[in-house]
XYZ file of C-alpha atoms in Angstrom:
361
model
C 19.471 34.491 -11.121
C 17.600 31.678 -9.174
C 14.094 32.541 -9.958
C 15.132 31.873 -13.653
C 15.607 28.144 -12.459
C 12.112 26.645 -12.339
C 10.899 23.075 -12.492
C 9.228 21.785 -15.243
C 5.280 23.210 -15.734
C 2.977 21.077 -13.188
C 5.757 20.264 -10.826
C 4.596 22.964 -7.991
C 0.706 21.995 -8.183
C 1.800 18.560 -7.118
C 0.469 18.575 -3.287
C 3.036 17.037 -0.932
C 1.950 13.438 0.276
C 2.257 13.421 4.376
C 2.581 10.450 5.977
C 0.830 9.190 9.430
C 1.952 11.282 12.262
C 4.566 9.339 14.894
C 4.569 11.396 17.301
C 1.915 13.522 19.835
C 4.132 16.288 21.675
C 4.291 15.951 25.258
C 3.078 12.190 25.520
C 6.389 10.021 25.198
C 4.620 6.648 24.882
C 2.030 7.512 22.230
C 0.563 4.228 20.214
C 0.739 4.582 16.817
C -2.002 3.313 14.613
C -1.808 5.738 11.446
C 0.797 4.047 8.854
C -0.968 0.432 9.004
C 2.483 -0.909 10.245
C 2.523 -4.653 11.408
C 2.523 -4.252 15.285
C 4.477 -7.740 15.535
C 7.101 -6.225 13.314
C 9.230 -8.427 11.388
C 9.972 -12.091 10.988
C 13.014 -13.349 13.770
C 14.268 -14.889 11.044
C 14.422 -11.279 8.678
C 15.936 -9.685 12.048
C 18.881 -12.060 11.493
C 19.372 -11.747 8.057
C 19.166 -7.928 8.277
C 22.499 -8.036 11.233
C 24.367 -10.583 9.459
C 24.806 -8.171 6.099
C 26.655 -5.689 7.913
C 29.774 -7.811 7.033
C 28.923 -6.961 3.192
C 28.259 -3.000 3.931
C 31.543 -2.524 1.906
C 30.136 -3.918 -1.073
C 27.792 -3.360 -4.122
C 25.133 -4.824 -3.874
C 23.467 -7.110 -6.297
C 22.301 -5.142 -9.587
C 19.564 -7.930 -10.595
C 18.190 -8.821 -7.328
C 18.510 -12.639 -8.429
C 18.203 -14.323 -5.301
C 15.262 -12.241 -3.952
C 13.431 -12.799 -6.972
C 13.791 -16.358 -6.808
C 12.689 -16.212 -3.392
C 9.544 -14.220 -3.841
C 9.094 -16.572 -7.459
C 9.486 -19.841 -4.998
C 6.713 -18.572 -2.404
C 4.379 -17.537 -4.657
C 4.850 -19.848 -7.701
C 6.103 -17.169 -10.214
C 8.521 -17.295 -12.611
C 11.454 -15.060 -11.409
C 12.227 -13.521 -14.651
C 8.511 -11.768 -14.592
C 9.538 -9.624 -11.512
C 11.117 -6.821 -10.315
C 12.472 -5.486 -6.748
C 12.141 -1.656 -6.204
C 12.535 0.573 -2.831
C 8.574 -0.169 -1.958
C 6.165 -0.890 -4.291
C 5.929 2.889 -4.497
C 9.438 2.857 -6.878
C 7.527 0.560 -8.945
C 4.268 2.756 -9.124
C 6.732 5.346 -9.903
C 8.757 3.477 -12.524
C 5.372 2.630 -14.581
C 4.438 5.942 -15.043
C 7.397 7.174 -15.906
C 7.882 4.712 -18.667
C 4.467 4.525 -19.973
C 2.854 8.087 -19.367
C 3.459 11.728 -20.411
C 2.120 14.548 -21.518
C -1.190 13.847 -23.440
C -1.514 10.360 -21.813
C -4.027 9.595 -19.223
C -3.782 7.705 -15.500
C -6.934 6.644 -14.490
C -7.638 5.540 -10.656
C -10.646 6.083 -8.173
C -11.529 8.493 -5.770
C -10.557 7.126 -2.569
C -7.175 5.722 -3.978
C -3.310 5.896 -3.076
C -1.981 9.366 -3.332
C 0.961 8.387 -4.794
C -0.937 7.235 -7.844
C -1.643 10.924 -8.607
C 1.550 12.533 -7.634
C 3.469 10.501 -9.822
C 1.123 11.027 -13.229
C 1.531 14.771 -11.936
C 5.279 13.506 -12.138
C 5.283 12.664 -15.498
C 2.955 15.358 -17.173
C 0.093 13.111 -17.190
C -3.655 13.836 -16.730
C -4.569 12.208 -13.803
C -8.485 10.942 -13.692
C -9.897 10.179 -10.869
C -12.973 7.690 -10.689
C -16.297 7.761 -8.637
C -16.426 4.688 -6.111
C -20.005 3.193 -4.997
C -19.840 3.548 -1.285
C -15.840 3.171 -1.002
C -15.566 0.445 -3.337
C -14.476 0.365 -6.614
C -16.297 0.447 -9.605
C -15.666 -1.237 -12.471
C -18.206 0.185 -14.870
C -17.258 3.626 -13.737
C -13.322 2.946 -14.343
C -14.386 1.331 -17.987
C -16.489 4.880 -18.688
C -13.667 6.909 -18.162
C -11.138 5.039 -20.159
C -11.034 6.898 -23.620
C -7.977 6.362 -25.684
C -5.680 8.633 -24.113
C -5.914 6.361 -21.226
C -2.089 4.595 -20.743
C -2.556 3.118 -16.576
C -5.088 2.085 -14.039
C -4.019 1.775 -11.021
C -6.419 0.024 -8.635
C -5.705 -0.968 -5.158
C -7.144 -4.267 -3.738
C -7.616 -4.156 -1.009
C -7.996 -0.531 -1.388
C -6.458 1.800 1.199
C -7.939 3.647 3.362
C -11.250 2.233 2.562
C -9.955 -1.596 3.163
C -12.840 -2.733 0.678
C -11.932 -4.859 -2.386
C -13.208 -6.709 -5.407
C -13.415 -10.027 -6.655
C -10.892 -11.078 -9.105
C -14.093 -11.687 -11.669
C -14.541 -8.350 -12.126
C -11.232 -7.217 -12.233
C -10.660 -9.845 -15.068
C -14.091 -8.021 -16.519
C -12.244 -4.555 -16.059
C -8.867 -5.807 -17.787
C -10.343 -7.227 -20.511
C -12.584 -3.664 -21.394
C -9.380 -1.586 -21.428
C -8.441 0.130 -24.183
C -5.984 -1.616 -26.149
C -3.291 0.587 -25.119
C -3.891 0.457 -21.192
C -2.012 -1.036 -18.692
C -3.958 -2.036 -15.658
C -1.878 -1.998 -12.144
C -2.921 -4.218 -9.342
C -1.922 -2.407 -6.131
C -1.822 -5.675 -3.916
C -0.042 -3.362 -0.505
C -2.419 -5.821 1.404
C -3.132 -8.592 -0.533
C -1.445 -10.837 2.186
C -4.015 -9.921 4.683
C -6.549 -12.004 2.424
C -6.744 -15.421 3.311
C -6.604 -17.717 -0.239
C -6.071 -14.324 -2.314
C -3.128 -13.867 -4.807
C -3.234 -10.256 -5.948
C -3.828 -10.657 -9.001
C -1.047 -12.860 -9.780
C -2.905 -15.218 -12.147
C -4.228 -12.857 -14.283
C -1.128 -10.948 -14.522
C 0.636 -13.905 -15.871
C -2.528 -14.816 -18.411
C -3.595 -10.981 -19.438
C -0.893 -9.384 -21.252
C -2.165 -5.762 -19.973
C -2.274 -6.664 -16.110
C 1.029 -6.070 -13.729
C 0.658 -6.453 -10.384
C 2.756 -4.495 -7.413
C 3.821 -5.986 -4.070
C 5.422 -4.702 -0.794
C 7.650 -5.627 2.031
C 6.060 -2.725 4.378
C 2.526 -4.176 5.620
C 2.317 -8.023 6.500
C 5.774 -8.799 6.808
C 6.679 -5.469 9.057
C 9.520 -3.852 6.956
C 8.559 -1.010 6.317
C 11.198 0.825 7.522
C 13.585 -0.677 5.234
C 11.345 0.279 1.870
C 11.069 -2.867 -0.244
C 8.725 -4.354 -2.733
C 8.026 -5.528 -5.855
C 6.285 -5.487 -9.078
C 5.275 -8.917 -11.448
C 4.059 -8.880 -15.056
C 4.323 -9.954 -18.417
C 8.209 -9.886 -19.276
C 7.510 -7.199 -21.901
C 7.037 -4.862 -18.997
C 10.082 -5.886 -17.028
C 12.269 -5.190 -19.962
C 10.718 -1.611 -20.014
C 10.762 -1.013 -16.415
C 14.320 -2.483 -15.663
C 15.754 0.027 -18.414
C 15.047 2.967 -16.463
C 15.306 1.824 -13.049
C 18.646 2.273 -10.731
C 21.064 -0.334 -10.780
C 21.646 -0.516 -6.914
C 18.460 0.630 -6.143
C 18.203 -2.045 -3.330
C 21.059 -2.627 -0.970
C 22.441 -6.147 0.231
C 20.874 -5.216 3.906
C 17.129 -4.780 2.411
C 17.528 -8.093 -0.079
C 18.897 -9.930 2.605
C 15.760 -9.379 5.317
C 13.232 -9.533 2.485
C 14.460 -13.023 0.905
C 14.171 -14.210 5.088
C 10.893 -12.542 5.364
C 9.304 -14.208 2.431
C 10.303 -17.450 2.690
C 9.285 -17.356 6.492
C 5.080 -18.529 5.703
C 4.666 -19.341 9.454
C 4.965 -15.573 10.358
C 3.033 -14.344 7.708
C 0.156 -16.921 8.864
C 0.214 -15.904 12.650
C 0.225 -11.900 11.228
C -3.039 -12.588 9.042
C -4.687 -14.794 11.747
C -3.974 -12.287 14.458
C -5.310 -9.406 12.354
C -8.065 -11.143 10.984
C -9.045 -11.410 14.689
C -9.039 -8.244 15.812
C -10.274 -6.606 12.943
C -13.085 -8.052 13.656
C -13.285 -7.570 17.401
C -12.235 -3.495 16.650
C -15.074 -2.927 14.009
C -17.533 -4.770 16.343
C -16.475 -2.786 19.387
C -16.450 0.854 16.908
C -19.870 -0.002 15.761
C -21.257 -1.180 19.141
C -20.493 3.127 20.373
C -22.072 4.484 17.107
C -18.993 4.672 14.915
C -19.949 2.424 11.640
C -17.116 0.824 9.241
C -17.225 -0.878 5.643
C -16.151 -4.624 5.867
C -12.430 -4.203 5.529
C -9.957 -6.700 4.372
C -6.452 -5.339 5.324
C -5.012 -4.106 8.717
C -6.319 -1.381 9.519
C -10.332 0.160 9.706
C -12.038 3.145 8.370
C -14.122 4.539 11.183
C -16.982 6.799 9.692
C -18.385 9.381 11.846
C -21.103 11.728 12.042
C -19.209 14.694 10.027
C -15.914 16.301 9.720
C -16.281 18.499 12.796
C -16.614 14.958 14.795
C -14.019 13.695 13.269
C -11.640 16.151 13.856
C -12.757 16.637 17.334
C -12.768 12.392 17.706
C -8.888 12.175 16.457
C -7.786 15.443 19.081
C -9.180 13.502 22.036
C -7.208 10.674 21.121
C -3.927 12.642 20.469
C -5.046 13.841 24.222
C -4.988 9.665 25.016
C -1.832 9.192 23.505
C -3.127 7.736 20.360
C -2.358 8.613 16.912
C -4.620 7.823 13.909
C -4.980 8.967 10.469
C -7.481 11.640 9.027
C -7.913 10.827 5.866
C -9.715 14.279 4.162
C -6.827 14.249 1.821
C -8.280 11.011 0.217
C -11.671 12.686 0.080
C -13.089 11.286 3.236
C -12.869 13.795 5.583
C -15.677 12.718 8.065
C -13.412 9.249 8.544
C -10.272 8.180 10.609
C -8.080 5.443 9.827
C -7.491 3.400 12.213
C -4.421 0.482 12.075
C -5.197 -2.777 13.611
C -2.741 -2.868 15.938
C -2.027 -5.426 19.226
C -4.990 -6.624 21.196
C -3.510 -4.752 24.068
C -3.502 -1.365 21.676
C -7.497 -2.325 19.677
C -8.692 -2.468 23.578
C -7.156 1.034 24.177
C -8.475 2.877 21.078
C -11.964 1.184 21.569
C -12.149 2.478 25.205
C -10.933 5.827 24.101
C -13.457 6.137 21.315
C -16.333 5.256 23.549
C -15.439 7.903 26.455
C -15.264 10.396 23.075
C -18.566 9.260 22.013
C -20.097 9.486 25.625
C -19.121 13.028 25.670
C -20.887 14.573 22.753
């Protein structure tokens, strides 16, 4: 009887996503640098927020997320009624395709991109189509080539993880404006806060009716573990997009500790300054013991190395060191590790580790 119930053609040849590994057996305090958490966690201020809703657990939450929209409309000067709060920026990913791609359409993204962007065109019966980068960074001619009129999303992270490169918001107004008429293109801004004077795409979603833009909780402002972001567009889009999603898909606890976390600028600027920093100091150190990285503009590095063999062999040493990074050969970059930017105490550790590694080949 059971192996008459089967899921929907395409369903099985979607390829689980796996997340950063937490943990290293045997090694109790391993330091983990493969989810691009913030290693100063979350605002004091979103801590207090978060403990003070456990008096509303008996409750429904709010079904329109008013007062975290205004919040994240007051911070970034949007118009509240243009966005929408989902459980990470991955619901909202999620939502899009749903309600704008099927079978016959086409998702376009490139290479090196978010995993999620395929899975969920997979999702929907979509064709996914992936796009050749120039030396992990986007290309926008490339992306405009491949965009034929089946094409229905673009989803292009920026910064882009896990290469951390990015484009200027020129030519993403150049790639916008060559879509087919019938294309929505989807700013993946996971990072955007770790650009100094950058705003996602914000400005061209609200002048370009084919340009949305996604958000997230789960980087800069170090909740992650309670799965919240955000999408902003032309209201068109809402309307679609708030149709299908849950009505409690956010609880009081998670709207509560992002409204604090947003409207608390003077954590966000000591998180950017801090990584900005070290960044710096960790891709100088990496390149300084033959391990080379592309200029990266969120929190975390892509450490190239000689092959995958090194690679492999580089990340097992430091699971030996109690370190845990990211391989990354699922994104098609299987000679590289991903490495978080994490504490100065933790950049020190993984740059000492690497360079014993490097001294023993």
């Amino acid at each position: 009887m059971t192996d008459q119930i089967r899921p929907r053609p395409g369903i099985m040849d979607i390829a689980l996503y796996e997340g950063g590994a937490a943990h290293v057996a045997g090694i109790t305090d391993a330091v983990k640098l493969s989810s691009n958490e913030n290693p100063f966690g979350p605002s004091e201020k979103a801590k207090e927020a978060y403990l003070r809703a456990v008096h509303q657990l008996h409750r429904y939450p709010s079904t329109d997320h008013a007062r975290l929209r205004q919040a994240i409309g007051d911070t970034h000067g949007l118009d509240p009624a243009q966005i929408i709060c989902g459980v990470g920026s991955d619901e909202i990913i999620g939502l899009l395709c749903h309600a704008y791609a099927g079978p016959g359409d086409e998702v376009v993204f490139t290479e090196h991109g978010f995993l999620m962007y395929r899975i969920y065109t997979q999702a929907t019966g979509a064709t996914p189509v992936s796009v050749k980068e120039r030396e992990r960074t986007t290309d926008v001619d490339a992306i405009l080539a491949a965009c034929g009129p089946a094409a229905r999303l673009v989803f292009l992270a920026n910064p882009n993880n896990p290469t951390g490169t990015m484009i200027g918001l020129a030519e993403i107004e150049r790639l916008a404006k060559g879509l087919p008429g019938g294309a929505i293109l989807v700013l993946d801004g996971a990072y955007a806060e770790y650009v100094e004077a950058y705003d996602g795409g914000a400005e061209l979603a609200t002048r370009l009716p084919n340009v949305f833009m996604t958000r997230t909780f789960s980087k800069i402002y170090g909740l992650g573990g309670l799965r919240i972001g955000w999408g902003y567009g032309p209201k068109a889009i809402i309307d679609v997009l708030n149709r299908i999603r849950g009505p409690f898909n956010l609880s009081t606890a998670q709207m509560e500790a992002a409204e604090a976390a947003v409207r608390d600028r003077d954590h966000v600027d000591r998180c950017r300054a801090e990584n900005t920093r070290m960044r710096a100091w960790l891709a100088e150190a990496l390149a300084e013991k033959g391990v080379p990285s592309d200029t990266s503009t969120a929190n975390f590095i892509l450490a190239r190395f000689a092959d995958e063999a090194e690679a492999v062999a580089c990340d097992a040493f430091l699971q030996s060191q109690g370190l845990i990074v990211r391989r990354v050969a699922g994104y098609g970059l299987p000679n590289c590790l991903r490495i978080t930017v994490g504490d100065e105490a933790s950049c020190r550790r993984i740059a000492h580790a690497i360079g014993q590694f490097k001294a023993q080949r």
